[in-house]
Tab-separated table of C-alpha atoms in Angstrom:
chain	number	residue	atom	x	y	z
A	1	MET	CA	188.827	35.490	53.868
A	2	LYS	CA	188.824	36.442	57.508
A	3	TYR	CA	189.618	40.150	57.176
A	4	THR	CA	187.169	40.695	54.327
A	5	GLU	CA	184.371	38.959	56.209
A	6	THR	CA	184.936	41.010	59.359
A	7	ALA	CA	185.621	44.435	57.805
A	8	PRO	CA	182.065	45.268	56.669
A	9	LYS	CA	180.942	45.071	60.277
A	10	LEU	CA	183.299	47.926	61.154
A	11	PHE	CA	183.386	49.937	57.917
A	12	MET	CA	180.375	51.632	56.395
A	13	ASN	CA	178.027	49.413	54.418
A	14	THR	CA	176.603	51.852	51.858
A	15	GLY	CA	176.975	49.631	48.815
A	16	THR	CA	179.535	52.025	47.305
A	17	ARG	CA	182.046	49.782	45.584
A	18	PHE	CA	185.404	50.501	43.983
A	19	PRO	CA	185.345	50.972	40.194
A	20	LYS	CA	186.890	48.251	38.071
A	21	GLN	CA	189.812	50.537	37.168
A	22	ILE	CA	191.034	50.578	40.781
A	23	ILE	CA	190.580	46.825	41.180
A	24	TRP	CA	192.548	46.341	37.953
A	25	ALA	CA	195.314	48.591	39.287
A	26	MET	CA	195.549	46.543	42.483
A	27	GLY	CA	196.000	43.440	40.338
A	28	VAL	CA	198.785	45.168	38.414
A	29	ILE	CA	200.574	46.004	41.667
A	30	LYS	CA	200.252	42.526	43.164
A	31	GLN	CA	201.498	40.847	39.986
A	32	SER	CA	204.433	43.242	39.719
A	33	CYS	CA	205.403	42.859	43.381
A	34	ALA	CA	205.261	39.061	43.180
A	35	LYS	CA	207.468	39.074	40.082
A	36	VAL	CA	210.042	41.316	41.786
A	37	ASN	CA	210.029	39.262	44.990
A	38	LEU	CA	210.512	36.134	42.865
A	39	ASP	CA	213.456	37.703	41.021
A	40	LEU	CA	214.994	38.772	44.337
A	41	GLY	CA	214.696	35.229	45.725
A	42	LEU	CA	212.268	36.330	48.438
A	43	LEU	CA	209.331	34.156	47.355
A	44	ASP	CA	209.009	30.456	46.712
A	45	PRO	CA	208.794	30.114	42.903
A	46	GLN	CA	205.551	28.121	42.989
A	47	ILE	CA	203.895	30.570	45.375
A	48	ALA	CA	205.082	33.508	43.297
A	49	LYS	CA	203.721	31.877	40.148
A	50	GLY	CA	200.364	31.317	41.845
A	51	ILE	CA	200.185	34.943	42.969
A	52	ILE	CA	201.091	36.162	39.489
A	53	GLU	CA	198.398	34.026	37.853
A	54	ALA	CA	195.766	35.037	40.417
A	55	SER	CA	196.723	38.699	39.999
A	56	LYS	CA	196.212	38.395	36.244
A	57	GLU	CA	192.715	37.098	36.913
A	58	VAL	CA	192.071	40.100	39.159
A	59	MET	CA	193.149	42.358	36.286
A	60	GLU	CA	190.781	40.500	33.982
A	61	GLY	CA	187.872	41.353	36.288
A	62	LYS	CA	187.152	37.771	37.342
A	63	PHE	CA	186.862	38.705	41.004
A	64	ASP	CA	185.247	42.140	40.803
A	65	ASP	CA	182.184	40.803	42.628
A	66	LYS	CA	184.399	39.625	45.499
A	67	VAL	CA	185.788	43.105	46.178
A	68	ILE	CA	183.056	43.822	48.678
A	69	VAL	CA	184.609	46.352	51.047
A	70	ASP	CA	182.945	49.754	51.012
A	71	VAL	CA	184.700	52.850	49.707
A	72	PHE	CA	183.861	54.473	53.050
A	73	GLN	CA	186.384	52.514	55.103
A	74	THR	CA	189.639	53.115	56.889
A	75	GLY	CA	191.281	56.175	55.343
A	76	SER	CA	194.473	54.385	54.260
A	77	GLY	CA	192.573	51.859	52.148
A	78	THR	CA	193.635	48.853	54.246
A	79	GLY	CA	190.242	47.278	53.632
A	80	LEU	CA	190.758	47.304	49.874
A	81	ASN	CA	194.336	46.030	50.121
A	82	MET	CA	193.409	43.145	52.400
A	83	ASN	CA	190.333	42.267	50.344
A	84	ILE	CA	192.591	41.938	47.273
A	85	ASN	CA	195.306	40.105	49.236
A	86	GLU	CA	192.816	37.518	50.447
A	87	ILE	CA	191.238	37.030	47.016
A	88	ILE	CA	194.661	36.434	45.478
A	89	ALA	CA	195.886	34.205	48.324
A	90	GLU	CA	192.790	32.027	48.115
A	91	ARG	CA	193.026	31.684	44.345
A	92	ALA	CA	196.811	31.135	44.384
A	93	THR	CA	196.314	28.372	46.952
A	94	GLU	CA	193.839	26.705	44.585
A	95	LEU	CA	196.250	27.015	41.665
A	96	THR	CA	199.380	25.762	43.435
A	97	GLY	CA	198.136	23.487	46.197
A	98	LYS	CA	200.389	25.418	48.547
A	99	ASN	CA	199.247	27.486	51.490
A	100	VAL	CA	199.562	31.054	50.142
A	101	HIS	CA	199.237	33.641	52.902
A	102	PRO	CA	197.634	37.061	52.151
A	103	ASN	CA	200.151	38.970	54.273
A	104	ASP	CA	203.322	36.904	54.304
A	105	HIS	CA	203.267	36.212	50.575
A	106	VAL	CA	200.841	38.410	48.591
A	107	ASN	CA	201.648	41.536	50.605
A	108	LEU	CA	205.395	40.893	50.831
A	109	GLY	CA	207.371	44.147	50.673
A	110	GLN	CA	204.184	46.211	50.786
A	111	SER	CA	201.823	48.069	53.075
A	112	SER	CA	198.320	49.344	52.459
A	113	ASN	CA	199.906	52.748	52.970
A	114	ASP	CA	201.899	52.505	49.737
A	115	THR	CA	199.893	50.049	47.607
A	116	VAL	CA	196.539	51.865	47.639
A	117	PRO	CA	197.964	55.358	46.991
A	118	THR	CA	199.878	53.723	44.124
A	119	ALA	CA	196.777	51.936	42.815
A	120	ILE	CA	194.552	55.004	42.698
A	121	ARG	CA	197.205	56.875	40.739
A	122	ILE	CA	197.569	54.020	38.255
A	123	ALA	CA	193.776	53.857	37.907
A	124	ALA	CA	193.493	57.606	37.360
A	125	VAL	CA	196.144	57.515	34.614
A	126	LYS	CA	194.599	54.450	32.954
A	127	THR	CA	191.133	56.037	32.920
A	128	ALA	CA	192.537	59.271	31.539
A	129	TYR	CA	194.369	57.505	28.714
A	130	GLU	CA	191.584	55.113	27.769
A	131	ASN	CA	188.513	57.294	28.286
A	132	LEU	CA	189.152	60.926	29.029
A	133	LEU	CA	191.941	62.042	26.676
A	134	PRO	CA	190.109	60.741	23.568
A	135	ALA	CA	186.924	62.439	24.771
A	136	TYR	CA	188.751	65.766	25.189
A	137	GLU	CA	190.114	65.401	21.658
A	138	LYS	CA	186.639	64.682	20.340
A	139	ILE	CA	184.833	67.605	21.957
A	140	SER	CA	187.536	70.146	21.102
A	141	SER	CA	187.849	68.977	17.484
A	142	THR	CA	184.067	68.767	17.014
A	143	LEU	CA	183.609	72.289	18.329
A	144	SER	CA	186.445	73.521	16.101
A	145	GLN	CA	184.963	71.869	13.006
A	146	LYS	CA	181.492	73.260	13.615
A	147	GLY	CA	183.016	76.631	14.453
A	148	LYS	CA	184.677	76.760	11.036
A	149	GLU	CA	181.460	75.620	9.362
A	150	PHE	CA	179.448	78.368	11.071
A	151	ASP	CA	182.092	81.085	10.854
A	152	GLN	CA	179.986	83.238	8.488
A	153	ILE	CA	176.673	82.849	10.356
A	154	VAL	CA	176.156	86.144	12.173
A	155	LYS	CA	174.018	86.367	15.292
A	156	SER	CA	173.411	88.842	18.056
A	157	GLY	CA	175.945	88.751	20.817
A	158	ARG	CA	174.592	88.990	24.358
A	159	THR	CA	176.102	90.374	27.515
A	160	HIS	CA	174.177	90.335	30.802
A	161	LEU	CA	171.505	88.488	28.754
A	162	ARG	CA	170.895	91.782	26.911
A	163	ASP	CA	171.414	92.518	23.210
A	164	ALA	CA	175.025	93.209	22.349
A	165	LEU	CA	177.202	93.564	19.264
A	166	PRO	CA	177.068	90.848	16.589
A	167	VAL	CA	179.238	87.762	16.718
A	168	THR	CA	179.249	84.622	14.620
A	169	LEU	CA	178.009	81.265	15.802
A	170	GLY	CA	181.431	79.979	14.814
A	171	GLN	CA	183.161	82.434	17.131
A	172	GLU	CA	181.037	81.262	20.031
A	173	LEU	CA	181.752	77.578	19.396
A	174	THR	CA	185.478	77.966	18.780
A	175	SER	CA	185.840	79.809	22.083
A	176	TYR	CA	184.736	76.625	23.842
A	177	ALA	CA	186.996	74.523	21.622
A	178	ASP	CA	189.910	76.674	22.756
A	179	ALA	CA	188.948	76.270	26.425
A	180	PHE	CA	188.821	72.483	26.184
A	181	LYS	CA	192.144	72.405	24.310
A	182	HIS	CA	193.757	74.287	27.190
A	183	ASP	CA	192.145	71.935	29.691
A	184	LEU	CA	193.522	68.995	27.728
A	185	GLU	CA	197.053	70.381	27.815
A	186	ASN	CA	196.750	71.001	31.558
A	187	LEU	CA	195.512	67.449	32.029
A	188	LYS	CA	198.441	65.980	30.090
A	189	GLY	CA	200.813	67.993	32.251
A	190	ILE	CA	199.406	66.887	35.593
A	191	LEU	CA	199.307	63.236	34.519
A	192	GLU	CA	203.103	63.280	34.452
A	193	TYR	CA	203.015	64.183	38.142
A	194	VAL	CA	200.341	61.595	38.951
A	195	LYS	CA	202.559	58.946	37.309
A	196	GLU	CA	205.017	59.238	40.217
A	197	LEU	CA	204.310	56.167	42.374
A	198	PRO	CA	205.209	55.701	46.074
A	199	ILE	CA	205.232	51.874	46.008
A	200	GLY	CA	208.126	50.608	48.119
A	201	GLY	CA	207.560	53.139	50.870
A	202	THR	CA	205.755	50.476	52.934
A	203	ALA	CA	204.247	51.892	56.139
A	204	VAL	CA	205.736	55.378	56.513
A	205	GLY	CA	207.926	55.967	53.453
A	206	THR	CA	211.176	54.465	54.734
A	207	GLY	CA	210.749	51.188	52.851
A	208	LEU	CA	211.296	49.017	55.928
A	209	ASN	CA	210.609	45.301	55.177
A	210	ALA	CA	211.063	45.874	51.442
A	211	HIS	CA	214.195	45.351	49.349
A	212	PRO	CA	216.142	48.580	48.667
A	213	GLU	CA	215.560	48.143	44.926
A	214	PHE	CA	211.913	47.293	45.366
A	215	GLN	CA	210.387	50.606	44.185
A	216	GLU	CA	212.301	50.877	40.929
A	217	ARG	CA	211.973	47.179	40.124
A	218	VAL	CA	208.212	47.137	40.769
A	219	ILE	CA	207.641	50.253	38.669
A	220	THR	CA	209.604	48.641	35.848
A	221	GLU	CA	207.228	45.664	36.002
A	222	ILE	CA	204.191	47.983	36.179
A	223	ASN	CA	205.371	49.714	33.028
A	224	LYS	CA	205.780	46.364	31.262
A	225	LEU	CA	202.133	45.639	32.016
A	226	THR	CA	200.718	49.107	31.289
A	227	SER	CA	203.141	50.944	28.939
A	228	MET	CA	202.142	54.189	30.657
A	229	GLY	CA	205.517	55.505	31.793
A	230	PHE	CA	205.179	55.463	35.578
A	231	LYS	CA	208.075	56.808	37.650
A	232	PRO	CA	209.348	56.569	41.235
A	233	ALA	CA	207.931	59.187	43.581
A	234	ASN	CA	209.420	60.681	46.679
A	235	LYS	CA	207.932	57.957	48.850
A	236	PHE	CA	207.308	60.178	51.852
A	237	ARG	CA	205.428	62.729	49.749
A	238	GLY	CA	203.495	60.073	47.861
A	239	LEU	CA	202.201	58.525	51.071
A	240	LYS	CA	201.281	61.653	52.983
A	241	LEU	CA	200.081	63.996	50.203
A	242	LEU	CA	197.592	63.286	47.417
A	243	THR	CA	197.647	66.834	46.099
A	244	ASP	CA	198.758	65.646	42.675
A	245	LEU	CA	195.357	63.967	42.388
A	246	LEU	CA	193.737	67.063	43.857
A	247	THR	CA	195.278	69.114	41.063
A	248	LEU	CA	194.022	66.596	38.512
A	249	SER	CA	190.558	66.838	40.027
A	250	GLY	CA	190.749	70.630	39.834
A	251	ILE	CA	191.366	70.463	36.085
A	252	LEU	CA	188.348	68.187	35.724
A	253	ARG	CA	186.282	70.657	37.737
A	254	THR	CA	187.375	73.459	35.417
A	255	SER	CA	186.302	71.406	32.415
A	256	ALA	CA	182.986	70.689	34.106
A	257	VAL	CA	182.416	74.433	34.445
A	258	ASN	CA	183.321	74.960	30.772
A	259	LEU	CA	180.941	72.158	29.819
A	260	TYR	CA	178.220	73.710	31.953
A	261	ARG	CA	178.608	77.071	30.231
A	262	LEU	CA	178.514	75.424	26.793
A	263	GLY	CA	175.379	73.525	27.742
A	264	GLN	CA	173.637	76.632	29.035
A	265	ASP	CA	174.400	78.554	25.839
A	266	ILE	CA	173.084	75.702	23.707
A	267	ARG	CA	169.920	75.458	25.802
A	268	LEU	CA	169.256	79.168	25.361
A	269	MET	CA	169.886	79.094	21.611
A	270	PHE	CA	167.573	76.047	21.365
A	271	SER	CA	164.871	77.646	23.529
A	272	GLY	CA	161.471	78.207	21.995
A	273	PRO	CA	160.432	77.655	19.325
A	274	MET	CA	157.851	80.446	19.748
A	275	THR	CA	158.755	82.121	23.039
A	276	GLY	CA	162.531	81.609	23.207
A	277	PHE	CA	165.537	82.453	21.049
A	278	ASN	CA	164.960	79.610	18.545
A	279	GLU	CA	168.385	80.246	16.999
A	280	ILE	CA	169.306	76.586	16.476
A	281	ASP	CA	167.647	73.214	16.114
A	282	LEU	CA	168.883	69.891	17.545
A	283	PRO	CA	167.286	67.142	15.460
A	284	SER	CA	168.816	64.328	17.525
A	285	GLN	CA	166.821	65.429	20.558
A	286	GLU	CA	163.570	64.627	18.748
A	287	GLU	CA	164.242	60.889	18.936
A	288	ILE	CA	162.564	60.566	22.332
A	289	ALA	CA	159.507	62.294	23.762
A	290	GLY	CA	160.448	65.534	25.448
A	291	SER	CA	157.390	65.557	27.650
A	292	SER	CA	155.151	62.917	29.184
A	293	ILE	CA	152.125	65.193	28.857
A	294	MET	CA	152.808	67.585	25.948
A	295	PRO	CA	152.903	65.638	22.657
A	296	GLY	CA	155.523	66.732	20.142
A	297	LYS	CA	157.556	68.778	22.621
A	298	THR	CA	161.307	68.602	22.057
A	299	ASN	CA	163.706	69.161	24.947
A	300	PRO	CA	167.539	69.359	25.017
A	301	VAL	CA	167.774	66.111	26.982
A	302	THR	CA	171.427	65.293	26.240
A	303	VAL	CA	172.493	68.812	27.150
A	304	GLU	CA	170.629	68.674	30.432
A	305	ALA	CA	172.151	65.293	31.279
A	306	SER	CA	175.587	66.850	30.740
A	307	LEU	CA	174.679	69.702	33.086
A	308	LEU	CA	173.918	67.135	35.774
A	309	ILE	CA	177.316	65.546	35.165
A	310	SER	CA	178.935	68.975	35.453
A	311	ALA	CA	177.253	69.504	38.815
A	312	GLN	CA	178.360	66.076	40.025
A	313	VAL	CA	181.992	66.589	38.980
A	314	VAL	CA	182.131	69.947	40.746
A	315	GLY	CA	180.722	68.288	43.876
A	316	LEU	CA	183.139	65.357	43.710
A	317	ASP	CA	186.039	67.774	43.306
A	318	HIS	CA	184.991	69.507	46.509
A	319	ALA	CA	184.968	66.125	48.253
A	320	VAL	CA	188.478	65.453	46.907
A	321	GLN	CA	189.606	68.808	48.254
A	322	PHE	CA	188.248	67.962	51.688
A	323	ALA	CA	189.594	64.408	51.659
A	324	SER	CA	193.033	65.668	50.595
A	325	MET	CA	193.268	67.531	53.898
A	326	LEU	CA	192.667	64.370	55.925
A	327	GLY	CA	195.768	62.891	57.545
A	328	GLU	CA	198.681	63.833	59.719
A	329	PHE	CA	202.444	63.361	59.538
A	330	GLU	CA	203.349	60.294	57.413
A	331	LEU	CA	199.971	59.249	56.007
A	332	ALA	CA	197.052	60.535	53.965
A	333	MET	CA	193.705	59.447	55.360
A	334	GLY	CA	191.352	60.070	52.437
A	335	VAL	CA	192.911	57.588	50.020
A	336	PRO	CA	189.953	55.347	49.069
A	337	LEU	CA	187.533	58.243	48.660
A	338	ILE	CA	189.948	60.297	46.558
A	339	GLY	CA	190.595	57.343	44.284
A	340	TYR	CA	186.898	56.632	43.879
A	341	ASP	CA	185.983	60.281	43.254
A	342	VAL	CA	188.754	61.099	40.772
A	343	VAL	CA	188.152	58.003	38.642
A	344	THR	CA	184.407	58.692	38.753
A	345	GLU	CA	184.965	62.278	37.618
A	346	GLU	CA	187.005	61.038	34.668
A	347	ILE	CA	184.373	58.498	33.641
A	348	LEU	CA	181.537	61.017	33.922
A	349	LEU	CA	183.279	63.743	31.933
A	350	ALA	CA	184.339	61.333	29.203
A	351	GLU	CA	180.740	60.208	28.774
A	352	ALA	CA	179.447	63.785	28.708
A	353	PHE	CA	182.067	64.961	26.208
A	354	ASN	CA	181.324	62.077	23.846
A	355	LYS	CA	177.541	62.479	23.988
A	356	ILE	CA	177.622	66.272	23.663
A	357	SER	CA	179.954	65.958	20.663
A	358	ASP	CA	178.006	63.245	18.839
A	359	LEU	CA	174.402	64.088	19.716
A	360	VAL	CA	174.473	67.856	20.160
A	361	VAL	CA	177.344	69.812	18.584
A	362	LYS	CA	177.518	67.701	15.406
A	363	GLY	CA	173.762	68.077	14.952
A	364	ILE	CA	173.412	71.833	15.391
A	365	VAL	CA	171.267	73.320	12.621
A	366	PRO	CA	171.409	77.140	12.667
A	367	ASN	CA	168.246	79.160	12.107
A	368	VAL	CA	170.142	81.622	9.921
A	369	ASP	CA	167.284	84.037	9.255
A	370	LYS	CA	166.352	84.301	12.925
A	371	MET	CA	169.957	84.947	13.909
A	372	LYS	CA	170.361	87.622	11.239
A	373	LYS	CA	167.147	89.333	12.307
A	374	TYR	CA	168.292	89.492	15.925
A	375	ALA	CA	171.727	90.772	14.899
A	376	GLU	CA	170.317	93.570	12.725
A	377	SER	CA	167.781	94.716	15.310
A	378	SER	CA	170.099	94.954	18.294
A	379	PRO	CA	170.152	98.461	19.832
A	380	SER	CA	173.818	97.902	20.578
A	381	LEU	CA	174.594	98.535	16.908
A	382	VAL	CA	174.747	102.176	17.890
A	383	THR	CA	178.283	101.266	18.979
A	384	ILE	CA	179.194	101.446	15.288
A	385	ILE	CA	178.606	105.209	15.165
A	386	SER	CA	179.887	105.932	18.657
A	387	PRO	CA	183.457	106.678	17.403
A	388	ILE	CA	181.973	109.310	15.029
A	389	ILE	CA	179.515	111.208	17.238
A	390	GLY	CA	180.907	110.393	20.686
A	391	TYR	CA	179.693	108.165	23.476
A	392	ASP	CA	177.162	110.599	25.015
A	393	LYS	CA	175.261	111.321	21.779
A	394	ALA	CA	175.415	107.642	20.878
A	395	SER	CA	173.856	106.777	24.250
A	396	LYS	CA	170.879	109.030	23.466
A	397	ILE	CA	170.419	107.418	20.075
A	398	GLY	CA	170.726	104.032	21.750
A	399	LYS	CA	167.712	104.856	23.908
A	400	GLN	CA	165.791	105.810	20.775
A	401	LEU	CA	166.712	102.497	19.210
A	402	ALA	CA	165.441	100.697	22.272
A	403	ARG	CA	162.081	102.458	21.770
A	404	GLY	CA	161.823	101.250	18.186
A	405	MET	CA	163.926	103.550	15.987
A	406	SER	CA	166.060	101.569	13.559
A	407	ILE	CA	169.787	102.010	13.246
A	408	ARG	CA	169.218	102.948	9.600
A	409	GLU	CA	166.993	105.859	10.642
A	410	ALA	CA	169.583	107.002	13.155
A	411	LEU	CA	172.325	106.901	10.540
A	412	ARG	CA	170.160	108.846	8.056
A	413	GLU	CA	169.623	111.561	10.661
A	414	LEU	CA	173.395	111.776	10.900
A	415	GLY	CA	173.573	112.404	7.141
A	416	TYR	CA	174.630	108.989	5.839
A	417	LYS	CA	173.392	107.878	2.420
A	418	ASP	CA	171.748	104.472	1.912
A	419	GLU	CA	174.740	102.958	0.135
A	420	GLU	CA	176.981	104.149	2.974
A	421	ILE	CA	174.573	102.688	5.505
A	422	ASP	CA	174.577	99.333	3.697
A	423	LYS	CA	178.350	99.297	3.953
A	424	ILE	CA	178.329	100.257	7.638
A	425	LEU	CA	175.710	97.635	8.484
A	426	ASP	CA	177.452	94.816	6.628
A	427	LEU	CA	177.210	92.244	9.417
A	428	ASN	CA	180.317	90.378	8.307
A	429	ARG	CA	182.344	93.558	8.859
A	430	LEU	CA	180.852	93.990	12.323
A	431	VAL	CA	182.272	90.737	13.663
A	432	LYS	CA	185.874	91.777	12.964
A	433	PRO	CA	188.195	94.419	14.411
A	434	GLY	CA	188.024	97.889	12.869
A	435	PHE	CA	185.872	101.026	12.523
A	436	PRO	CA	183.123	100.296	9.951
A	437	ALA	CA	181.662	103.827	10.172
A	438	LYS	CA	184.938	105.420	9.008
């Protein structure tokens, strides 16, 4: 494998290797192209059969350890394409006894400029379908279920990290469920764009040295192997612009931010037990020691791991943004890095969603009494009487509440009877629209 042996001397040698999803996608492409070239009478049947069998073995992961080129290589991904071509040619030669050439035979009708942009799109769609979409469904449904379960558990709302009007724990959780549901719908939408493949464009999009029917025929074969509904792209756009993948990455970044916010809220509610909010417990987090020096300490370890994933996804998205700007005229020059980063983002988020759902959200145990106490003692409850006495007078009473006066005392001074006060301070009425003081 002459090219593969020489390339590491010129590319970076960081040890950053392509994920198995991208290697699998390259196998899909090579098998599909060989089948089409066979059907068109452009390949010797025995050679085509050898390439097809070797490509299947690539898809099965048998040669993952032989894909040795670094992700940080030539921006078109030629290193990856030639590494795969040489693996398949060598194996096809063994299978057929014929001299199978990596360029003349395996790469027939192709260029690195169309195969690798096609492969990273296939890999991104595969990873989304197999890992990410189910994880989105899990986190949104888990949050919705727990939101319904905790819909009557009232707690103090907080704005600017200061006491605010009451909300329910269910309302807080279902807000995140709604966010992830929207992210999921956005993801499904962009995947239809990512499914447009530029294979057949060869070097610059014109399709020179490929059969005129090559693109549509190859995509038909790809769909037979994957059942994912890929479509022909405008070949010129698909080679020069990877902004469909940039948009996909942007949705993943948005979800990472939503996940980060969820994790921060859970950490704060779990803080304590004596000097924090101590509003919830997370029994699953007690399974490992929270501290190497403080026996019995429990930390939100799964939540914090998800925060690290959130940070990484946001960073990878920024790299995708930068890499998407690389290139001029007919070719994108950030192809291998974009493919690596987007697939990595998908894998990371899927893992975080699954772990947060199973080990955190499902295990939330509300400290109902503590939440109720906070809700009833919030100075912001003066908002209830603001529509009656006006904002300015209510602000003065609010300052008294902050110094220790209870809302009950304030309402008595305004002439309300105890039974009226009980009705006004019914927490379940305070988490719904309306004017409870009227």
